[in-house]
Phi, psi and omega in degrees: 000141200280180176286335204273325191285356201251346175265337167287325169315302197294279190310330173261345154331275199311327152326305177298325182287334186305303189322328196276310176313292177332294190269008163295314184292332164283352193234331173245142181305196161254136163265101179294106189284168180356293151036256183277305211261349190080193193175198177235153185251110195224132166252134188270120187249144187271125184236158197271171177229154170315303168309317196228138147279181168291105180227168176311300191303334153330271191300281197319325204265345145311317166317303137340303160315295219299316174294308199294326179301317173301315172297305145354290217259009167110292195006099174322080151054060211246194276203118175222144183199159180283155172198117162088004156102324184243340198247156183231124168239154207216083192247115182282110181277175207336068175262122181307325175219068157345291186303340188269316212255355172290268188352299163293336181257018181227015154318130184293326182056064166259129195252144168190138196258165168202139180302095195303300183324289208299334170261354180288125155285076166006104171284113177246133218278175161311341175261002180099353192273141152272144187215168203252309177223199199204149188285334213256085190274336169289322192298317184297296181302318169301331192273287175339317188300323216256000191286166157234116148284153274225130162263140353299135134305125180254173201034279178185147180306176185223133183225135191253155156224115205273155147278163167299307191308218205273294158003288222036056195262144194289131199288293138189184209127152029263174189198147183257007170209161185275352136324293192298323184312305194268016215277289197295314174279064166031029189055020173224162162302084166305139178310173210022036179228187193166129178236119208261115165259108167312127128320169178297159189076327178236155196217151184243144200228155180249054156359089163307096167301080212248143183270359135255073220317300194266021173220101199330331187278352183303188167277145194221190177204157185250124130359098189253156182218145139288137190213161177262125189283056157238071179343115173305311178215163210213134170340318175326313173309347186240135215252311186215193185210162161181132170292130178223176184234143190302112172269011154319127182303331159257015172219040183319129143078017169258138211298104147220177188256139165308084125314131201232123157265137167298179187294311174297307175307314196314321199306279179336302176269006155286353183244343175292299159296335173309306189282316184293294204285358183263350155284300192324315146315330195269345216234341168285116176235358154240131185284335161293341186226078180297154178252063203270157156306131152245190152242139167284141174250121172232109182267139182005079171078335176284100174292119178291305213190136201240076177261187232211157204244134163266128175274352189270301173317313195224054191281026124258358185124231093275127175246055195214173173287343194206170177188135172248173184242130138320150143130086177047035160303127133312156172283315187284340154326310164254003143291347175288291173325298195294351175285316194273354178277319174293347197247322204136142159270151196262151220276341158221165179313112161238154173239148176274128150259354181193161217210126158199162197279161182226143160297177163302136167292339194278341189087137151332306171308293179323285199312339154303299192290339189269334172282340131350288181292315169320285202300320164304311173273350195265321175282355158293321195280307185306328205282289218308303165324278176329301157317311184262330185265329174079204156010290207296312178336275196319299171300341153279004171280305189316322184291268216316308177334287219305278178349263162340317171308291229291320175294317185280359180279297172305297155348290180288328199265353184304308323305151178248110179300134167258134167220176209301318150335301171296328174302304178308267213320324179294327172293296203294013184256332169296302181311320202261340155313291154310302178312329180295320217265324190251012155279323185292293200309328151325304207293333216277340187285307201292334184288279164356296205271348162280346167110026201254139170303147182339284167301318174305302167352298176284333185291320184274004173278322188284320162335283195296339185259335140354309184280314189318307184299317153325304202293319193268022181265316197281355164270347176294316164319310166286310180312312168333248181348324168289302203313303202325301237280336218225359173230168187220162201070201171319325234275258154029264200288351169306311213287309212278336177293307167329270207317317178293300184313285164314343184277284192328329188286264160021310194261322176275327199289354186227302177274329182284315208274347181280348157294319189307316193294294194315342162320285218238024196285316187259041175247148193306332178329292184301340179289305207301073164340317177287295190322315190276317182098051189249333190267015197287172207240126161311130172253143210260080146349065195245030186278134162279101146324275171335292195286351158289359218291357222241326187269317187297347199262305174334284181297335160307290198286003205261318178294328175295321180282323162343297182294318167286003167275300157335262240283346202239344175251310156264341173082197184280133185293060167329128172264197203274345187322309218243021200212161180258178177195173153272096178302126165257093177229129185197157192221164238241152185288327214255004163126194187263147171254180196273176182280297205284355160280341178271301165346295189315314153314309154305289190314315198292328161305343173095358171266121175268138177207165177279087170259129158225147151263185215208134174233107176286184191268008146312340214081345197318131174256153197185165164254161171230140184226130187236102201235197192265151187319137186258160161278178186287322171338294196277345187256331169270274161044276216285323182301312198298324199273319165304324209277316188285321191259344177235029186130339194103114186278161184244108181284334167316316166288308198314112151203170176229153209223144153288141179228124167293173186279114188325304164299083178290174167271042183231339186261276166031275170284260179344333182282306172353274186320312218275290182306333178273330160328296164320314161317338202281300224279337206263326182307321170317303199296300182330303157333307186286289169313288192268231161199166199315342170296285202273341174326291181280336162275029181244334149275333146307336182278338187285305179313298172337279176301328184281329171292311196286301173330318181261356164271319164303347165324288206280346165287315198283342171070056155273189207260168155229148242232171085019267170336303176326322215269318173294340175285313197268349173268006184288306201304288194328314142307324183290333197285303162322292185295341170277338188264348163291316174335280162355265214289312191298281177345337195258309180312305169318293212246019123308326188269359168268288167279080165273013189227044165251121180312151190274355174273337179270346166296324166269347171286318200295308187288337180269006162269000176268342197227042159271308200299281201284359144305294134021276193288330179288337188269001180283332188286356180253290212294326173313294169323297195270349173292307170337298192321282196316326192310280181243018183256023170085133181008292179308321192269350179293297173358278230282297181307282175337281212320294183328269184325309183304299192307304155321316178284328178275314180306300163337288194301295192257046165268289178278351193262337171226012177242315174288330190279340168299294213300321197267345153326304187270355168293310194282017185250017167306161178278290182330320324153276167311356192246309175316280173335271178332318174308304184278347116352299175284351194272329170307293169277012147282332194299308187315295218275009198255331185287316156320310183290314201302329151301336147305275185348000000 
C-alpha cells in the first residue's frame, strides 16, 4: 500500500472512532463529581465496640477505612470528613443507591473463622430435641439468654430488641450495651417491646440459606445458630483477600475469595484444621458416611462459608499461606468482601443519622462561567492557532476537534468523574496537545525554510520532533501513573485524567494529524508557501541565556525566599479542604432565597465559606454554610444576619456542627508520597534518555516552579484549596514536559556542534526552541487567564494558581534548568579538555588567518 494510501486508511479509522465517540456522547451521561453536580450527604454517628470507644484516634483511623473503602469500591469521588469530634459525613455525588453504598462502606468487615463443632451450641427445643439452627431469632435469642458460656468468656454481651407480638419481630440490635439499644427509644422500654440479652461468650450468627444453592440470586430464608464466641482466627490474621475465580471442574469461573495469611494466621490455621481432621477420623464409624469437621467463616455475624476438613485428603491438616472461601458469591459481592477484607476492619461501629441531598459546591453559576470562560479560551487558543500557522494552524485546530470528541467520549464511557481536579488535568492535556502540534510544527518551518520541499518538510519535521514529544508525554505519563497508583481521593482523578489525556494528544496530535498531512502533503495547498507560512521569517533569539543565569535565578529566588518567610511566619492561608471549621445548617420560613443572596451574606461578614444547598428527606429545603471555625460570638453574628436578611431562620432546622478537614492527613501523606516516588522514577528516566547532568536540573526546575507558586500564594494570602492542590500538580506536569522539549533541542545538538563550547550549545537550542515555548505557553495561558477573568469567584483561587505555574514553568525551563546544566556540565573535567581543544583550535584558526593577510 502507497503512504498516500496508508493515510487515507488511517484517516478514516480516525473519522469512524470520532463517530463512534459522537454517539456514545449522546447515549451516555457525564458522571460529575461533587463539585459540579451536588450528591447525598449522609452523617455516620460513631458507637463504641467491647474493644475501642468512641475517641478522635477512632474516628480519624475509620475515617481512613472508610476513603480506602471508597477508592476500593468506584465511588465518584466523593467528600469524607470528621463532625463534632464523634461523627463521620460523607458526601456522595450521584449515588444511585446511597444506602446500599452506605452499607459497604461502614460494614465493621469483622472476619473471624471458627471451629463450628467445637463451638456450635446445641438449641434444645421443649420437647428435649436438638437442632444446630432455628428460622427464629427470638427463640435463638431467647435459648442463647439462658446458656452459660464456656470460661473464661470472650468478647462482649449482646442486647436484641423484639416486639411482643406472636411474630416477634426484631426492632433493633444487636447492640453491645442496653444503653446504646434504647439510645434512639429514651433508654427505656416501650410498651410492646423486651429486650433480650445474649451474654459474654456467646454469639449469635445467621446462614443464608438459598432454596435454590446454585443460584446466587434465588430466594433464600436465614439460619440463626449459637456458638460460643472463641475464634481459631481472627481478621488480624489475613495479610489481604482478592476476588478471583473457582477454577474447579464443577464450579469453573464462579466467583470467590482468595486468602492470604500472616505468619502467624498461616500458624493458626494450621492447627485448626490440623484439630477438625483429626476429630473428624476419630469420630468416624462408618466408612461410607464419614463425619468430617467444618469451620465456619464467619463476617459480622454472617456465616460466609461452612466448608468442611477432608481427613483422608488432608489428615494433618492445611498448612499453606492462602485459602479460599466459596459459596454463591456474586462477582460484585465478592469483590466487595475482598474490599472490606482489604480495607480493614473499622475499630468501632456505626449509624446513619441522618441522610439529605446537598448541591454542588462550586454552585450552578460558578459552574456556568466556568464553562463559559472554557469555551471562550479554547476558541482564542484556535483563532490563534490558526493565525500564526495559517494551513498548519487549521489541522491543529481539526486535531484539538478529533482530541476533544475522543476524550470526552472516553470520559462517559470509563466513566471519569469530572471534577474540578479533573478539569486541570483536562486544561493541562489541551496544552500538551496543542504543544505536540507546534513542536512539530517549528521542525516542519525549519525543514521548509532549508529549502526541502512540502512532503520532505513535513516528513523530516515529524522525524525530528517525535522524539521530543515521547520523551516528555512519557515522563508526563509516569507522574500520572505514580499519582494514580499510590494517592487519593481528587489527587487519583486528576492523575487518571492527565494519563487518558495524554495517551488521546499522543494519538491525535502525532498520528491523525500526520494522516492529514500525508494526504494532502502533494496538493497545491501544501505547495502554496504563503498559505502554509514555511516561508515567515525566522526570528532570531540573541538573548545569553547562560550567561544571564545570575539575573534569572535573582527574579526567581527573591520572591520565593520572601514567600518563605511569609509561609515561616504566618504559614499558608488553609481553606476549609485542610482545616477544621464550622457547619451551619438551616432554613428559611419566608421560602428559599438563591445560593448568591446567602454568599452576599456570609461574604459582607468577612467570611469565605462552602454553600450549598440541601433538601432533607422530608423535602424540607436549607443551606448548609461551612465556613473556617467561627467563635460563639461570630456564630451569633453570623444567626442575626441570615434570619434578618433572608427570611427569618426555621429554628427547627438550625444546627451547628464542628467539622473536620475533608483533606485528611491520609490524603495528604499519600500525595506527598506519591510525588516523590514520581520525582525518583522521572530522575531514573531522565538519566537513562539524558543523562544526571541534565536529570537533577529539570527537577529542580520543577521544585523551583511549585515552590514559587506557593510562595506567591502566601504573599498575596490566597486561600489554598482543594482546587490548589490540583492547579499545582497541574504546574508540576506542565512543568516537567516543558523542560524535556528543551533539554531534547540540547541532546540533539550536542551530537552536531562538537567543536561548540557546551554554554553556546545550550543558549543556541533554548534559542531554537524559545519560539515555540512563547506559543505553547500562550496556548495554556489564554484559555486559563479568560478562566481568572470571567469565570467567577470559585474558580479564581484554582485559575491564579494555574497562570502563576505556566507562566514560571515557561520561564524556568529556558532560564533555570538550561543555565544550570550547562554551569554544571562545564565544571566536567572531560568536558574542560573538550573547551580548551576548541579554544586552541580557534587561535590556531585565528593566528593562520592573520598570516594569511600578511601574505
Amino acid at each position: 500500500m502507497s503512504a498516500r494510501g496508508r493515510s487515507l486508511l488511517f484517516l478514516i479509522v480516525v473519522l469512524g472512532l470520532v463517530a463512534a465517540s459522537a454517539v456514545a456522547i449522546a447515549l451516555r451521561p457525564t458522571v460529575l463529581g461533587l463539585d459540579l453536580q451536588g450528591g447525598v450527604e449522609v452523617v455516620l454517628q460513631g458507637k463504641p465496640t467491647p474493644e475501642s470507644p468512641v475517641t478522635p484516634e477512632a474516628i480519624s483511623r475509620s475515617q481512613d477505612i472508610i476513603r480506602s473503602r471508597v477508592d476500593r469500591f468506584g465511588v465518584a469521588e466523593p467528600e469524607i470528613q470528621t463532625q463534632n469530634q464523634t461523627q463521620i459525613a460523607i458526601s456522595l455525588p450521584g449515588a444511585k443507591d446511597p444506602d446500599k453504598v452506605v452499607t459497604d462502606l461502614i460494614k465493621p468487615a469483622q472476619l473471624t473463622l471458627y471451629d463450628y463443632g467445637a463451638t456450635l451450641v446445641p438449641l434444645v427445643g421443649a420437647d428435649g430435641s436438638q437442632s444446630a439452627s432455628s428460622p427464629d431469632l427470638y427463640q435463638v435469642a431467647k435459648f442463647a439468654g439462658g446458656v452459660t458460656p464456656r470460661n473464661p468468656a470472650t468478647g462482649a454481651a449482646s442486647f436484641y430488641l423484639f416486639r411482643t407480638t406472636p411474630q416477634h419481630p426484631l426492632v433493633t440490635g444487636p447492640e453491645t450495651t442496653r444503653v446504646a439499644l434504647l439510645q434512639s427509644y429514651s433508654n427505656r422500654v416501650l410498651p410492646g417491646m423486651e429486650v433480650v440479652k445474649i451474654p459474654k461468650g456467646l454469639v449469635i450468627v445467621r446462614d443464608k440459606q438459598f432454596l435454590n444453592p446454585s443460584k446466587p440470586d434465588s430466594p433464600f430464608q436465614y439460619q440463626y445458630s449459637v456458638l460460643q464466641d472463641t475464634p481459631s482466627l481472627r481478621g488480624r490474621d489475613i495479610a489481604g483477600a482478592q476476588q478471583t475465580f473457582n477454577q474447579g471442574a464443577l464450579n469453573s469461573n464462579e466467583p470467590i475469595v482468595a486468602l492470604e495469611f500472616t505468619g502467624e494466621g498461616r500458624k493458626k490455621f494450621a492447627a485448626v484444621t490440623k484439630t477438625l481432621a483429626q476429630r473428624g477420623r476419630a469420630s468416624t464409624t462408618d466408612p461410607q458416611n464419614p463425619a468430617y469437621q467444618s469451620f465456619a467463616i464467619v463476617l459480622d455475624r454472617d456465616i460466609v462459608t461452612n466448608p468442611i476438613i477432608n481427613f483422608n485428603e488432608n489428615p494433618n491438616g492445611i498448612n499453606s499461606d492462602r485459602a479460599q472461601i466459596e459459596g454463591n458469591f456474586t462477582l460484585g459481592s465478592a469483590r466487595t468482601l475482598a474490599d472490606q477484607i482489604n480495607s480493614g476492619a473499622l475499630p468501632i461501629t456505626f449509624d446513619v443519622i441522618s441522610q439529605r441531598q446537598v448541591s454542588a459546591t462550586l454552585g450552578k453559576q460558578s459552574l456556568r462561567q466556568g464553562l463559559i470562560a472554557g469555551a471562550i479560551g479554547l476558541l482564542l487558543v484556535m483563532i490563534f492557532l490558526v493565525a500564526y500557522y495559517r494551513l498548519l494552524g487549521l489541522v491543529a485546530d481539526l486535531a484539538l476537534l478529533i482530541y476533544g470528541i475522543l476524550f470526552y467520549a472516553v470520559i462517559v464511557l470509563v466513566p471519569i468523574t469530572l471534577t474540578l481536579p479533573g478539569i486541570a488535568g483536562m486544561i493541562l492535556t489541551i496544552g500538551v496537545a496543542a504543544d505536540a502540534n507546534v513542536v512539530i510544527f517549528e521542525r516542519i518551518r525549519e525543514e521548509a525554510r532549508a529549502g526541502r520541499s512540502a512532503r520532505a518538510a513535513i516528513l523530516g519535521g515529524y522525524s525530528k520532533g517525535i522524539s521530543a514529544i515521547i520523551d516528555a508525554n512519557v515522563v508526563t505519563l509516569a507522574t500520572a501513573a505514580i499519582l494514580f497508583l499510590f494517592a487519593t481521593s481528587g489527587v487519583k482523578g486528576f492523575a487518571f485524567t492527565l494519563f487518558v489525556g495524554v495517551i488521546l494528544s499522543l494519538f491525535t496530535a502525532v498520528l491523525a494529524t500526520r494522516a492529514v498531512f500525508g494526504l494532502l502533503a502533494d496538493t497545491k495547498l501544501f505547495r502554496n508557501e504563503r498559505l502554509m507560512g514555511t516561508k515567515m521569517r525566522e526570528i532570531h533569539w540573541k538573548l545569553d541565556f547562560v550567561g544571564k543565569w545570575k539575573l534569572w535565578m535573582a527574579i526567581s529566588f527573591v520572591p520565593m525566599v520572601i514567600g518563605a518567610f511569609v509561609i515561616g511566619i504566618n504559614g499558608l492561608n488553609l481553606g476549609l479542604d485542610f482545616t477544621s471549621g464550622t457547619r451551619i445548617h438551616t432554613s428559611f420560613l419566608k421560602g428559599q432565597p438563591t445560593e448568591a443572596a446567602v454568599r452576599t451574606v456570609v461574604s459582607d461578614l468577612g467570611y469565605d465559606a462552602k454553600i450549598q444547598a440541601t433538601t432533607e428527606q422530608d423535602g424540607k429545603r436549607g443551606f448548609q454554610i461551612q465556613t473556617k471555625t467561627l467563635k460563639p460570638a461570630q456564630v451569633n453574628e453570623l444567626k442575626r444576619a441570615l434570619d434578618t436578611r433572608l427570611g427569618g431562620i426555621d429554628e427547627k432546622t438550625y444546627g451547628i456542627d464542628l467539622v473536620g478537614p475533608s483533606f485528611g492527613r491520609q490524603v495528604i501523606r499519600n500525595a506527598i508520597y506519591a510525588v516523590l516516588i514520581s520525582f525518583a522514577v522521572i530522575i531514573l528516566y531522565l538519566t537513562v534518555r539524558f543523562e544526571y547532568k541534565l536529570a537533577l536540573p529539570a527537577l529542580l526546575s520543577v521544585v523551583h516552579d511549585v515552590w514559587l507558586a506557593l510562595s506567591i500564594y502566601a504573599i498575596t494570602g490566597r486561600e489554598v484549596t482543594s482546587a490548589t492542590v490540583a492547579a499545582l500538580l497541574t504546574i508540576l506536569g506542565y512543568s516537567l514536559y516543558d523542560v524535556v522539549i528543551v533539554f531534547d533541542r540540547i541532546r540533539e545538538n550536542t551530537r552536531i556542534m562538537l567543536r561548540t563550547p557546551y554554554r553556546q550549545i545550550v543558549n543556541v537550542s533554548v534559542h531554537e526552541t524559545l519560539t515555540r515555548s512563547i506559543i505553547t505557553s500562550l496556548t495554556t495561558v489564554i484559555p486559563v487567564a479568560v478562566l481568572f477573568i470571567f469565570g467567577g469567584d470559585t474558580l479564581k483561587d484554582f485559575a491564579f494558581a494555574l497562570l502563576v505555574g505556566i507562566l514560571s514553568g515557561g520561564l524556568s525551563s529556558i532560564a533555570i534548568a538550561a543555565p544550570i546544566a550547562a554551569l554544571w556540565k562545564e565544571r566536567e573535567p572531560a568536558e574542560r579538555k573538550r573547551e580548551a581543544k576548541i579554544r586552541k583550535r580557534e587561535a590556531r584558526r585565528f593566528v593562520d588567518s592573520d598570516a594569511d593577510v600578511v601574505d
